mmCIF file of C-alpha atoms and ligand atoms in Angstrom:
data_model
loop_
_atom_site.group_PDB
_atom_site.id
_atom_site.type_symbol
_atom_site.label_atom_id
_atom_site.label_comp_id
_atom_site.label_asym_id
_atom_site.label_seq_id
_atom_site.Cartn_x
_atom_site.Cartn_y
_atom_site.Cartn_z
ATOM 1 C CA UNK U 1470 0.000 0.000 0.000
ATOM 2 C CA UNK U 1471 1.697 3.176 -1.031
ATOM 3 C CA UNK U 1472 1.129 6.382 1.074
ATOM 4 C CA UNK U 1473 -1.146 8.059 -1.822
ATOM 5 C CA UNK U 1474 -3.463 5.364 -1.993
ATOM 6 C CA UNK U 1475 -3.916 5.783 1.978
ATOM 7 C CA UNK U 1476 -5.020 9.094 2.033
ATOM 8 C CA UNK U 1477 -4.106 11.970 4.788
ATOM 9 C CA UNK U 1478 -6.734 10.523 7.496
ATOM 10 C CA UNK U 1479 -6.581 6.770 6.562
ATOM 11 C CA UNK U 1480 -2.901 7.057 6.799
ATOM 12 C CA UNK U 1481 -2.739 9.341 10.224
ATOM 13 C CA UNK U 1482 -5.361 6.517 11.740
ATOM 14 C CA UNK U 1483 -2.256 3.941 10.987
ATOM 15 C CA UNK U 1484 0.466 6.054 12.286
ATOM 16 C CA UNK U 1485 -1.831 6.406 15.326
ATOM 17 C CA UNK U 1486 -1.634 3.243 15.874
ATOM 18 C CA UNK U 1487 1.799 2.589 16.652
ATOM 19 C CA UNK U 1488 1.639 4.961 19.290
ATOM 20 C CA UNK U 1489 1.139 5.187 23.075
ATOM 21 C CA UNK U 1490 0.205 3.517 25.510
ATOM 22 C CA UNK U 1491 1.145 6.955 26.753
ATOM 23 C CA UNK U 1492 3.392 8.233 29.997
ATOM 24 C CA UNK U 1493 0.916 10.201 33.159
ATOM 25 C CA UNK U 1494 1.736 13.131 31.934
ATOM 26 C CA UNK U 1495 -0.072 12.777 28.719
ATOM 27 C CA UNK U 1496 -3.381 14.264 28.883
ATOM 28 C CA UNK U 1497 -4.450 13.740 25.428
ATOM 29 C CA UNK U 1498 -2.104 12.589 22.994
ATOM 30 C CA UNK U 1499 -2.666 12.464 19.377
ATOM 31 C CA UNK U 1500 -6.511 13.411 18.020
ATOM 32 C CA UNK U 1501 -6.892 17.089 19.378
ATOM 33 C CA UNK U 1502 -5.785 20.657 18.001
ATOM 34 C CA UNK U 1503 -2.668 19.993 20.451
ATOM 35 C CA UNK U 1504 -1.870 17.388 22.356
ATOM 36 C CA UNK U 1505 -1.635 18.589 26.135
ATOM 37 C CA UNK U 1506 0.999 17.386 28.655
ATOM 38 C CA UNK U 1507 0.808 17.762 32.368
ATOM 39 C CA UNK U 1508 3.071 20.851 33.800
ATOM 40 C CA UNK U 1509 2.466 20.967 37.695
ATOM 41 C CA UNK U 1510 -0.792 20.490 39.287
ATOM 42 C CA UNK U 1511 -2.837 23.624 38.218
ATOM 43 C CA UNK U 1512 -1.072 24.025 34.279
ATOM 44 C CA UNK U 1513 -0.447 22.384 31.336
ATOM 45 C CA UNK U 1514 1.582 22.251 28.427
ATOM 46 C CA UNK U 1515 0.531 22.300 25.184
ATOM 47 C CA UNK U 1516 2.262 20.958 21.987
ATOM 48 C CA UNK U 1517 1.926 21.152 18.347
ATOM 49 C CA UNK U 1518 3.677 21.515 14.850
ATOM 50 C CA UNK U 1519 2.646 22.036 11.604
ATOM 51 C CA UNK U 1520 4.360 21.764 8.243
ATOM 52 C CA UNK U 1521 4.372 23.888 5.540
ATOM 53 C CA UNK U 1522 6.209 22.598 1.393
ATOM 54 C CA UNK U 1523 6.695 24.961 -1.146
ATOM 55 C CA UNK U 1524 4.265 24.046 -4.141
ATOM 56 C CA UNK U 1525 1.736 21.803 -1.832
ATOM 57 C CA UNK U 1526 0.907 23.981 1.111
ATOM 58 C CA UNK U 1527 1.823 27.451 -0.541
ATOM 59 C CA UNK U 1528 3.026 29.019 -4.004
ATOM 60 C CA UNK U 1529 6.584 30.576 -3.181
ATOM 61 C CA UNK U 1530 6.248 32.837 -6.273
ATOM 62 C CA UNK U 1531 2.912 33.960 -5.316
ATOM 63 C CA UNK U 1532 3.766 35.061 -1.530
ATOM 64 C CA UNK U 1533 6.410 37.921 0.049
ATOM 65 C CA UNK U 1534 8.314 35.662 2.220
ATOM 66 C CA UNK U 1535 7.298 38.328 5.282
ATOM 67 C CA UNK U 1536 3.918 37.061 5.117
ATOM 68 C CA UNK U 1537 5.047 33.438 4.538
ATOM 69 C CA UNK U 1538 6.299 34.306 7.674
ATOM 70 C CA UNK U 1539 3.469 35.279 9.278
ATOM 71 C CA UNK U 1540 1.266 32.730 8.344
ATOM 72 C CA UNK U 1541 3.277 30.259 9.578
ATOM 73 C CA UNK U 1542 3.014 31.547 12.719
ATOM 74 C CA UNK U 1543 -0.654 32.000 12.500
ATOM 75 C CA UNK U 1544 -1.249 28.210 11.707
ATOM 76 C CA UNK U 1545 0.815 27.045 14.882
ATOM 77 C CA UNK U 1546 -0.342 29.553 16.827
ATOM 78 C CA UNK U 1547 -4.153 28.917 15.787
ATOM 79 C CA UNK U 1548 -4.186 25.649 17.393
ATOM 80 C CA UNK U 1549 -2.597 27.025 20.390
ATOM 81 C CA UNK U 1550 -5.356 29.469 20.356
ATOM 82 C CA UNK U 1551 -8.531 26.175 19.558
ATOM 83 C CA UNK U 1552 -7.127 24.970 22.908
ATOM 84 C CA UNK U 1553 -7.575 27.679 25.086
ATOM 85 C CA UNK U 1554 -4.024 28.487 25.787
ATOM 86 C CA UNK U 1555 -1.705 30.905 25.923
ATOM 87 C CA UNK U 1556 1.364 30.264 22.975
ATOM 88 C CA UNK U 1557 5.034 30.665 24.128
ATOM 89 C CA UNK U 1558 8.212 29.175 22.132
ATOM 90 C CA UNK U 1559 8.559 28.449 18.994
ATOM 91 C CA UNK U 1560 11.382 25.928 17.081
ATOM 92 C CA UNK U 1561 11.794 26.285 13.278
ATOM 93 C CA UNK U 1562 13.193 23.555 11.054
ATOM 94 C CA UNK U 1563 14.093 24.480 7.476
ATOM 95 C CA UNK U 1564 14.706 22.859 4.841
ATOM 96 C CA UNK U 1565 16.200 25.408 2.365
ATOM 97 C CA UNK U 1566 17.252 24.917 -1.960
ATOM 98 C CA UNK U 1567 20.945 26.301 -2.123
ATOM 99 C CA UNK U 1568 20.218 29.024 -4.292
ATOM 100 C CA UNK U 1569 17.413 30.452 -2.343
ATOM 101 C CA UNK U 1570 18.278 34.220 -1.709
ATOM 102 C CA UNK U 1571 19.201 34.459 1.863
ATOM 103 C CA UNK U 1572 17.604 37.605 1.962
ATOM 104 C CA UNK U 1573 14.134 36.148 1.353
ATOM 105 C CA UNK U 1574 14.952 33.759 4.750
ATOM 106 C CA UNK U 1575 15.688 37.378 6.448
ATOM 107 C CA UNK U 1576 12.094 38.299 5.405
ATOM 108 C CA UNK U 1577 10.834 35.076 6.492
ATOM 109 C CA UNK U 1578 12.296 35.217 9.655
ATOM 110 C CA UNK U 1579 11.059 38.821 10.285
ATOM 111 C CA UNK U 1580 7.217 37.904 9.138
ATOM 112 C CA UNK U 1581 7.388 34.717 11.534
ATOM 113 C CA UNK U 1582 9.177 36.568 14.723
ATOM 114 C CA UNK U 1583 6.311 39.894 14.605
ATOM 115 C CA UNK U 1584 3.272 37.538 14.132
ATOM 116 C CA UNK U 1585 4.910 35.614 17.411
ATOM 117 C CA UNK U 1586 5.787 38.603 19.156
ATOM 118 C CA UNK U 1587 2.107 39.921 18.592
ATOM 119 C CA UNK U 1588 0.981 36.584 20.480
ATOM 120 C CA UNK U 1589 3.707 36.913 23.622
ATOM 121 C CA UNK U 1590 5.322 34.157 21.745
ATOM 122 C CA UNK U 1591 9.228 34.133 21.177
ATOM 123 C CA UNK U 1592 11.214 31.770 18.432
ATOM 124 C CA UNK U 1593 14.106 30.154 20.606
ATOM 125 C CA UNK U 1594 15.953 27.903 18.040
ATOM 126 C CA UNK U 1595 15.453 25.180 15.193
ATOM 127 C CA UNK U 1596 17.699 23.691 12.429
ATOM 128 C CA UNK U 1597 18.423 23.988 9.173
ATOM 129 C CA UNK U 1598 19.165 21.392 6.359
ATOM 130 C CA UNK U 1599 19.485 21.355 2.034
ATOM 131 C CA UNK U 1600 16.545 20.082 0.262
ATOM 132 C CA UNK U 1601 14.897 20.806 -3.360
ATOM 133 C CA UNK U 1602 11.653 22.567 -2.147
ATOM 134 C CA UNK U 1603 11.511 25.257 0.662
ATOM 135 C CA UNK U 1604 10.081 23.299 3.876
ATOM 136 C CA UNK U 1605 9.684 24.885 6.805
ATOM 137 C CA UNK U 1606 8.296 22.890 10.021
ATOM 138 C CA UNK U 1607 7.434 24.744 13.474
ATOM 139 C CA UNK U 1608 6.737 23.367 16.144
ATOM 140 C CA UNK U 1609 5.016 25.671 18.884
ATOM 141 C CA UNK U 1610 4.822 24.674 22.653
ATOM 142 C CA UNK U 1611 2.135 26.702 24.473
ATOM 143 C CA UNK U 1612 0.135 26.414 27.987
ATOM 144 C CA UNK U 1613 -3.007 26.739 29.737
ATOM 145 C CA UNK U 1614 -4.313 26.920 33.396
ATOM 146 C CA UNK U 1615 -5.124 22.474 34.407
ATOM 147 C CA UNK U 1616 -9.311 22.114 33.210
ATOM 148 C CA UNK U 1617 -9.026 25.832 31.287
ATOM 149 C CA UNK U 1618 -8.113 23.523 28.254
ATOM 150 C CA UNK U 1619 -10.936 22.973 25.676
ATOM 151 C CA UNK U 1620 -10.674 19.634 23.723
ATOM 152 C CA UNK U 1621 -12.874 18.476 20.809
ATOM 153 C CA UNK U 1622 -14.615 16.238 22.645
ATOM 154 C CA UNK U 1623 -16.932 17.670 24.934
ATOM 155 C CA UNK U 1624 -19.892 18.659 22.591
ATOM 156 C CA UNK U 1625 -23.355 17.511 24.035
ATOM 157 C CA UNK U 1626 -27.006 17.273 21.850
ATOM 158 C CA UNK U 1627 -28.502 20.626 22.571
ATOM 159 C CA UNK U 1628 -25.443 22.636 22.288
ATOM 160 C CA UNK U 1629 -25.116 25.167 20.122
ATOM 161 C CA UNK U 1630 -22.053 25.358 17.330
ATOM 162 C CA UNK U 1631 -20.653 28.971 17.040
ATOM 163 C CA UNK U 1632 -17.608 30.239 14.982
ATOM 164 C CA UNK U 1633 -15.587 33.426 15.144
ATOM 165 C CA UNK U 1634 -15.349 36.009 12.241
ATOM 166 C CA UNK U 1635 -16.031 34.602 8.795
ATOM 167 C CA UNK U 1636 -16.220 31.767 6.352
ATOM 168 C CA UNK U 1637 -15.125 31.410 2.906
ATOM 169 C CA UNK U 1638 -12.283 34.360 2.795
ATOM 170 C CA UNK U 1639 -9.635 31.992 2.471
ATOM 171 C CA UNK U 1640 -10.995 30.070 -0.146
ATOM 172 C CA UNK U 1641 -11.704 33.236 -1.860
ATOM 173 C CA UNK U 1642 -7.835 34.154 -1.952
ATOM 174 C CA UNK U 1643 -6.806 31.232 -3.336
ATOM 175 C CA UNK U 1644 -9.308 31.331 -6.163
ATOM 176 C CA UNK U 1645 -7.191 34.757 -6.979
ATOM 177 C CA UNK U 1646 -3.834 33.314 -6.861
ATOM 178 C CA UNK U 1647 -5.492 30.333 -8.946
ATOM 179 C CA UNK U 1648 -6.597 32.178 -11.792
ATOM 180 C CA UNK U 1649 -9.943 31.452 -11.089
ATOM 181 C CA UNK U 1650 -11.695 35.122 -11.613
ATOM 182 C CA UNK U 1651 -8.815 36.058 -14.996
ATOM 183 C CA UNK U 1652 -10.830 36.440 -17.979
ATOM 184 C CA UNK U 1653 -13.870 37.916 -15.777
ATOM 185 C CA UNK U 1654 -14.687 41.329 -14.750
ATOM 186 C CA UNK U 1655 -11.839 43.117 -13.068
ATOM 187 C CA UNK U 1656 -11.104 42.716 -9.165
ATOM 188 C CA UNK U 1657 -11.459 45.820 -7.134
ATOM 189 C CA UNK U 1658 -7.947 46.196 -5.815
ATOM 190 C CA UNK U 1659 -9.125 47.033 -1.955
ATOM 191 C CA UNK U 1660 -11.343 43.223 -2.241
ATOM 192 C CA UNK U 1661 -8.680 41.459 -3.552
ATOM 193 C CA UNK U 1662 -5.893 42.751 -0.968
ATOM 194 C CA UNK U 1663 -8.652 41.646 1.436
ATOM 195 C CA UNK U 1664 -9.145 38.425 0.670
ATOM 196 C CA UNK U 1665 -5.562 37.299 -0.288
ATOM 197 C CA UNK U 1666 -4.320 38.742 3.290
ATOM 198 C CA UNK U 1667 -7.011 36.073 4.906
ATOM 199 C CA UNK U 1668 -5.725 33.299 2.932
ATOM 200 C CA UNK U 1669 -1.517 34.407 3.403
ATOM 201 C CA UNK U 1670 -1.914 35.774 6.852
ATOM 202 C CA UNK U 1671 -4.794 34.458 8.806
ATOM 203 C CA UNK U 1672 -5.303 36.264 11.901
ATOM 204 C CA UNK U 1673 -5.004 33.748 14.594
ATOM 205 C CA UNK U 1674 -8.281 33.455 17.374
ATOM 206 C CA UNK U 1675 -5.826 33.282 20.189
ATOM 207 C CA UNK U 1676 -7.621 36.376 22.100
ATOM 208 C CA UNK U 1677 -11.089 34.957 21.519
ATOM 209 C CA UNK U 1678 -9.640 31.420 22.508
ATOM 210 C CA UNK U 1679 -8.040 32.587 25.575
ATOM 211 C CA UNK U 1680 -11.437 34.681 26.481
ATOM 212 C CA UNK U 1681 -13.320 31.184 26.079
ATOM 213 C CA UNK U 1682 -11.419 29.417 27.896
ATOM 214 C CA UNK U 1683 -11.427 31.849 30.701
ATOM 215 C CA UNK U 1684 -15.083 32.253 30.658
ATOM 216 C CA UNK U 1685 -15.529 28.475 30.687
ATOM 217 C CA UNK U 1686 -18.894 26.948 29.220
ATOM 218 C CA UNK U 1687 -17.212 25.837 26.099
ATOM 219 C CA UNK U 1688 -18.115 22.056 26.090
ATOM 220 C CA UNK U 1689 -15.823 21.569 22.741
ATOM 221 C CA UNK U 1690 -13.418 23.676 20.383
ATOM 222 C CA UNK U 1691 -11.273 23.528 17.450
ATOM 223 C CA UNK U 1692 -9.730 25.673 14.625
ATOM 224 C CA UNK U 1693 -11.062 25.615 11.060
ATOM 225 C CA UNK U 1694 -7.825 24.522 8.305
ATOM 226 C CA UNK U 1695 -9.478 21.796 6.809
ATOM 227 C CA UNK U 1696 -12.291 23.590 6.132
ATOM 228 C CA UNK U 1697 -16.128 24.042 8.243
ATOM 229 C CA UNK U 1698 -17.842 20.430 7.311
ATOM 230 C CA UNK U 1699 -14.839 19.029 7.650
ATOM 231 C CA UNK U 1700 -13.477 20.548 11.380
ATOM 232 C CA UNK U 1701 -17.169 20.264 12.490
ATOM 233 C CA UNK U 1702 -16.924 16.594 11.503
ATOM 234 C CA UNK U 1703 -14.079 16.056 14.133
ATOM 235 C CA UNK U 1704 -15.727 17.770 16.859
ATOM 236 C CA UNK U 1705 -18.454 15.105 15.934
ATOM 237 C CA UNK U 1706 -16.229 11.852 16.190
ATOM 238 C CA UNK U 1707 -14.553 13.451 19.408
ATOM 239 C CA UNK U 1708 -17.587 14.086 21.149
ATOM 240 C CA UNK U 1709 -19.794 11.174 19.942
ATOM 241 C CA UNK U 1710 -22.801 13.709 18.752
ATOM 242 C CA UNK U 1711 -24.493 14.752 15.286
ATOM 243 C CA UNK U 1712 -24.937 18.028 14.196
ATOM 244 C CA UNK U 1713 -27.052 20.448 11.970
ATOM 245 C CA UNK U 1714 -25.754 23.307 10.714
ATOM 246 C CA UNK U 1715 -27.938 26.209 8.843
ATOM 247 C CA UNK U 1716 -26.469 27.364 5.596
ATOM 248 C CA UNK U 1717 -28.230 30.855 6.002
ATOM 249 C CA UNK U 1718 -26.341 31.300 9.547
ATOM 250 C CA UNK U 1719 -22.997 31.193 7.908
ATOM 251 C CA UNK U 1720 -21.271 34.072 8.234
ATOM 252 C CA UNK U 1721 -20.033 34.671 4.889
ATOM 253 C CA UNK U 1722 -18.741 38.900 3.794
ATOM 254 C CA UNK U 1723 -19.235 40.775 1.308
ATOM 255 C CA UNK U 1724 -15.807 39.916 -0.164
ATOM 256 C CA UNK U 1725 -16.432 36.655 -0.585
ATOM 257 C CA UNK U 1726 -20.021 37.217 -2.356
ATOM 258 C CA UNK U 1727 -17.906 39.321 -4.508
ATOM 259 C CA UNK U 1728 -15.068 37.041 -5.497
ATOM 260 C CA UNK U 1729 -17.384 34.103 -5.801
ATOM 261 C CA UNK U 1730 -19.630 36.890 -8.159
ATOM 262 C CA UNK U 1731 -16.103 37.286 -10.216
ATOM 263 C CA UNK U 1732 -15.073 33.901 -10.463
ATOM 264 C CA UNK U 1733 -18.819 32.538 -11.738
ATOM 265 C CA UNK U 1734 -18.965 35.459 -14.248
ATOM 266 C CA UNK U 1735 -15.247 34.588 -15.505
ATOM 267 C CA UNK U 1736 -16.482 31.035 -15.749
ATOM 268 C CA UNK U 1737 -19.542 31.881 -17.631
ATOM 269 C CA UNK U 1738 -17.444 34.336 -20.294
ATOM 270 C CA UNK U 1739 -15.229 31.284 -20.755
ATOM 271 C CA UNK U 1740 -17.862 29.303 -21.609
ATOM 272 C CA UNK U 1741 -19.414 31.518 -23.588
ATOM 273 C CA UNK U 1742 -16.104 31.852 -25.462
ATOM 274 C CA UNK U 1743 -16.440 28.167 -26.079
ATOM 275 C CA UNK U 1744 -20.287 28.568 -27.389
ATOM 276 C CA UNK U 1745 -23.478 29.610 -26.369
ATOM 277 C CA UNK U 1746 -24.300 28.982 -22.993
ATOM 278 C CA UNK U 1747 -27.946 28.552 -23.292
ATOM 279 C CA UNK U 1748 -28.192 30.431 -19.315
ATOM 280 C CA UNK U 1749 -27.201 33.995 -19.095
ATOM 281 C CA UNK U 1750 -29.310 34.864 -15.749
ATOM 282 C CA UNK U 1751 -28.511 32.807 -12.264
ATOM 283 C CA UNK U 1752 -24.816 33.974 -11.838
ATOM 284 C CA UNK U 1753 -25.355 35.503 -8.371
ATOM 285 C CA UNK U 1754 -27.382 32.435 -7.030
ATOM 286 C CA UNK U 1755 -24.536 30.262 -8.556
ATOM 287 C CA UNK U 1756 -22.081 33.253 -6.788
ATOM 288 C CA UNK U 1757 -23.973 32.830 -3.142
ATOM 289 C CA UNK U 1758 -23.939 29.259 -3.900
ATOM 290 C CA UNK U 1759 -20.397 29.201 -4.356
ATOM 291 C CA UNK U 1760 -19.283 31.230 -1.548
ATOM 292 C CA UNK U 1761 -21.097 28.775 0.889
ATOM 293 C CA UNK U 1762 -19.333 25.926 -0.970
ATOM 294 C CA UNK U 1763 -15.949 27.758 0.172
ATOM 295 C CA UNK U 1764 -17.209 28.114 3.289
ATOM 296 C CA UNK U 1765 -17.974 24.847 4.126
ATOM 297 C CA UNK U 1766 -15.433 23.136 2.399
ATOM 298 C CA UNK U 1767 -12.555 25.591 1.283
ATOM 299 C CA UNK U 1768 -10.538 25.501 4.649
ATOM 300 C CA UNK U 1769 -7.941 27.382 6.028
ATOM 301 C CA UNK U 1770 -9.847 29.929 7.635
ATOM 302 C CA UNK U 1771 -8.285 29.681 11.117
ATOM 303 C CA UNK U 1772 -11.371 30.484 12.650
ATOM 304 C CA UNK U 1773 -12.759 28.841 16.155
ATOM 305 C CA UNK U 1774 -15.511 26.880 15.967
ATOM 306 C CA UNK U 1775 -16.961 26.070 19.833
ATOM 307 C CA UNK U 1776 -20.102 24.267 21.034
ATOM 308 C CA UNK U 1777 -21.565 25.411 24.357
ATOM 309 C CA UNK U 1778 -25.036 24.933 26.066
ATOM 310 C CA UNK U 1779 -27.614 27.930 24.665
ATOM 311 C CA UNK U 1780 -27.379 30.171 27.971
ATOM 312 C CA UNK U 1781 -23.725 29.929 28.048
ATOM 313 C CA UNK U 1782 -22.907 30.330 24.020
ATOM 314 C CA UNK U 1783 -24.901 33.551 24.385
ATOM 315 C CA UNK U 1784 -22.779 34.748 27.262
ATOM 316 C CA UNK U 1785 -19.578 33.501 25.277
ATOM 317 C CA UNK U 1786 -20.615 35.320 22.015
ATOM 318 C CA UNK U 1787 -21.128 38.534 24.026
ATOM 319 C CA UNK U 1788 -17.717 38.623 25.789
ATOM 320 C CA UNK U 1789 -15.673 37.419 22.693
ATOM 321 C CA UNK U 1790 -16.778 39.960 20.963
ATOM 322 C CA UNK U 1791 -17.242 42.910 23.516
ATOM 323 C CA UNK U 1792 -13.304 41.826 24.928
ATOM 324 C CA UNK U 1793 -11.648 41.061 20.807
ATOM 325 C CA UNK U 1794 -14.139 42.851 18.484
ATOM 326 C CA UNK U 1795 -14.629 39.657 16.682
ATOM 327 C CA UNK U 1796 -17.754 38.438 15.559
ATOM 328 C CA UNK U 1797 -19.314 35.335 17.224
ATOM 329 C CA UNK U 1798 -22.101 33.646 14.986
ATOM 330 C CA UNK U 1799 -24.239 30.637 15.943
ATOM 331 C CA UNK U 1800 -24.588 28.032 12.984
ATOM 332 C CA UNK U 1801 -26.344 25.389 13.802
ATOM 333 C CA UNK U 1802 -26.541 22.856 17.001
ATOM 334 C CA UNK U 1803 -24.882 19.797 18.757
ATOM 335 C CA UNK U 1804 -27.769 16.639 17.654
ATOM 336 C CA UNK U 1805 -27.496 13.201 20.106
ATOM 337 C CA UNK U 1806 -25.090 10.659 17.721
ATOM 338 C CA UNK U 1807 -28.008 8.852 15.980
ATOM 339 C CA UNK U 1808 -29.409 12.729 14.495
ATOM 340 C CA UNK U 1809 -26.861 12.279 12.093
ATOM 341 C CA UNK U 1810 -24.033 15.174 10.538
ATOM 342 C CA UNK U 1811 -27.029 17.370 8.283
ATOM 343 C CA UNK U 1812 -26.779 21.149 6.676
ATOM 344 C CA UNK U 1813 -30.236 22.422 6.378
ATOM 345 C CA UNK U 1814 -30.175 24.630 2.942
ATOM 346 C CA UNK U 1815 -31.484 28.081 2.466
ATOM 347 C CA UNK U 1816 -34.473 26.125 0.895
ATOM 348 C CA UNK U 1817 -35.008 24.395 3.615
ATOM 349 C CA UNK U 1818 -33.546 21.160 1.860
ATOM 350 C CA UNK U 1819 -31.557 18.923 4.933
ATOM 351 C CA UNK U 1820 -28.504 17.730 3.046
ATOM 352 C CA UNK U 1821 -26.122 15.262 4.486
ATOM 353 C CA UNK U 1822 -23.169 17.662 5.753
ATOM 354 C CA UNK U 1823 -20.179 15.086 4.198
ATOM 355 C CA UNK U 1824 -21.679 16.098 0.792
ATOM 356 C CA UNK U 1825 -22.771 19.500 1.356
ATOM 357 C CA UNK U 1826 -19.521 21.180 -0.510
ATOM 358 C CA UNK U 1827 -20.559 19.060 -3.440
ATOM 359 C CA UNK U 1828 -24.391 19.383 -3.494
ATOM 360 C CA UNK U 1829 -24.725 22.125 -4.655
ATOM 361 C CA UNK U 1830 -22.329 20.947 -7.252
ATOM 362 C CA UNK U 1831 -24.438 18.408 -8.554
ATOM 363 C CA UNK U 1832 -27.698 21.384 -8.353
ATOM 364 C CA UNK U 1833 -26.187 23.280 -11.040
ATOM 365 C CA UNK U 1834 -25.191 20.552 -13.249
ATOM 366 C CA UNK U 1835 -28.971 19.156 -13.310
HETATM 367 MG MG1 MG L 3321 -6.359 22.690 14.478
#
């Protein structure tokens, strides 16, 4: 069985299993934004690293190497920040081509140490090695106060789901640096800056995690990268629940309407290049439908999605945003395990929430 028949999950499940049993200290190991080691009685470490290759995880001619920088640090720190906890040192590995400028690993360097800095993190050491494609590894070790710590796998039926700031953005910077909108209608210059910034640097919910976790009332938490249906989904086999989540709640901005507006009309002037379409009305319900598509399924948002009980969500929602300024919005609710993983649809449609990036697929094709 080679590794890309496997699959990223299938082939995580099988490292999994040559792990543990675990030492006491081990809180949770593997299976959580972090995995969380016991400090002392009253705090707790927590550990994770992320890894970022030139060509799969970002385009190294379509970045500055500041904000490569910085959104490596926002990734690590963005789990930190799902858990609860406060982020502290950071180790780098790189994995650098000869020829690459060392300037550009000055820039790096400077985008990765500010976004740290901002977070009361510091970058204390790593290594460095020759490869063909830029690779840079961190690894961020972080801490929280012993039962501050939110894990995945509290959520309970009758909770509600909530997420911080907004959907889709991401997804909607990437379709830029794809191509996806050229041949279209122009981008305005202030959306596209926008929307490329959320994708290259994500701001990291480490205030609004921290403000959670202090609050308490959070039953379960983790940070969107693989994308809503898919993070959501986690929570899920964590916590041993269903859940239903309402299309209409998602909190997707203006931007995103208006690159997912773009990208449709490009793709219907293309086609109409190729012949005639036979449809020249239903771009912006194919642009709104779009836009939730990236929400759901696009990833890399870096937002928080959290489940809590109805009184306390709406006390959560008020202090995250009255303490951070960010934007708490309930989508949907915690169902017992046999309810079943279900987006209802503007139409009032329930759709299975595995397919729901691809539904609406398949509704435009008919
Ligand atoms: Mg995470």
């Amino acid at each position: 069985m080679r590794v890309r028949d496997l699959g990223e999950f299938p082939l995580i499940d099988r490292l999994a299993a040559r792990l543990g049993p675990y030492g006491k200290d081990v809180v949770v190991g593997l299976g959580d934004d972090t995995a969380v080691i016991r400090k002392s009685e009253d705090r707790l470490y927590l550990v994770t690293c992320d890894i970022q290759v030139a060509g799969v995880h970002f385009l190294p001619e379509a970045v500055t190497p500041r904000r490569l920088g910085r959104r490596i640090a926002a990734i690590n720190l963005s789990d930190i920040g799902a858990m609860g906890g406060e982020p502290r040192h950071f180790l780098i590995s790189l994995a650098v081509p000869p020829d690459t400028e060392a300037a550009f690993l000055d820039d790096l360097y400077r985008g990765l140490v500010e976004t740290a800095g901002r977070f009361g993190a510091d970058v204390v050491g790593g290594n460095v090695s020759r490869h063909d494609a830029l690779v840079i590894d961190a690894f961020l070790l972080g801490e929280v106060e012993a039962g501050r710590e939110v894990l995945r796998s509290g959520a309970r039926p009758g909770d509600l789901v909530m997420v911080t700031g907004r959907l889709g953005a991401s997804r909607a910077g990437l379709a830029l640096l794809l191509g996806e909108a050229d041949g279209g209608p122009a981008v305005p210059g202030d959306v596209r800056e926008r929307v490329l910034a959320a994708h290259q640097e994500p701001e990291p919910r480490v205030r609004e995690g921290r403000v959670i976790s202090r609050l308490g009332g959070a039953t379960a938490m983790i940070d969107l990268s693989d994308g809503l249906a898919s993070d959501v989904g986690h929570i899920c086999d964590a916590s041993g629940v269903g859940v239903l989540l309402r299309e209409e709640a998602l909190p997707v901005d203006e931007d995103t309407l208006a690159v997912a507006a773009l990208v449709e009309a490009a793709t219907a002037a293309r086609k109409e290049a190729a012949g005639p379409s036979g449809r020249a009305d239903g771009h912006m319900d194919a642009a709104r439908a779009q836009a939730v598509r990236w929400a759901l399924t696009g990833g890399e948002d870096y937002e928080l999605c959290f489940t809590a009980a109805p009184r306390a969500a709406e006390r959560l929602a008020a202090e995250v945003e009255a303490v951070t300024g960010t934007p708490v919005t309930v989508i949907g609710e915690v169902l017992p395990p046999e309810g079943g993983r279900w987006l209802v649809r503007a139409d009032g449609r329930r759709v299975p929430l595995e397919a729901a990036g691809w539904d609406h697929l398949r509704t435009e094709e008919a």
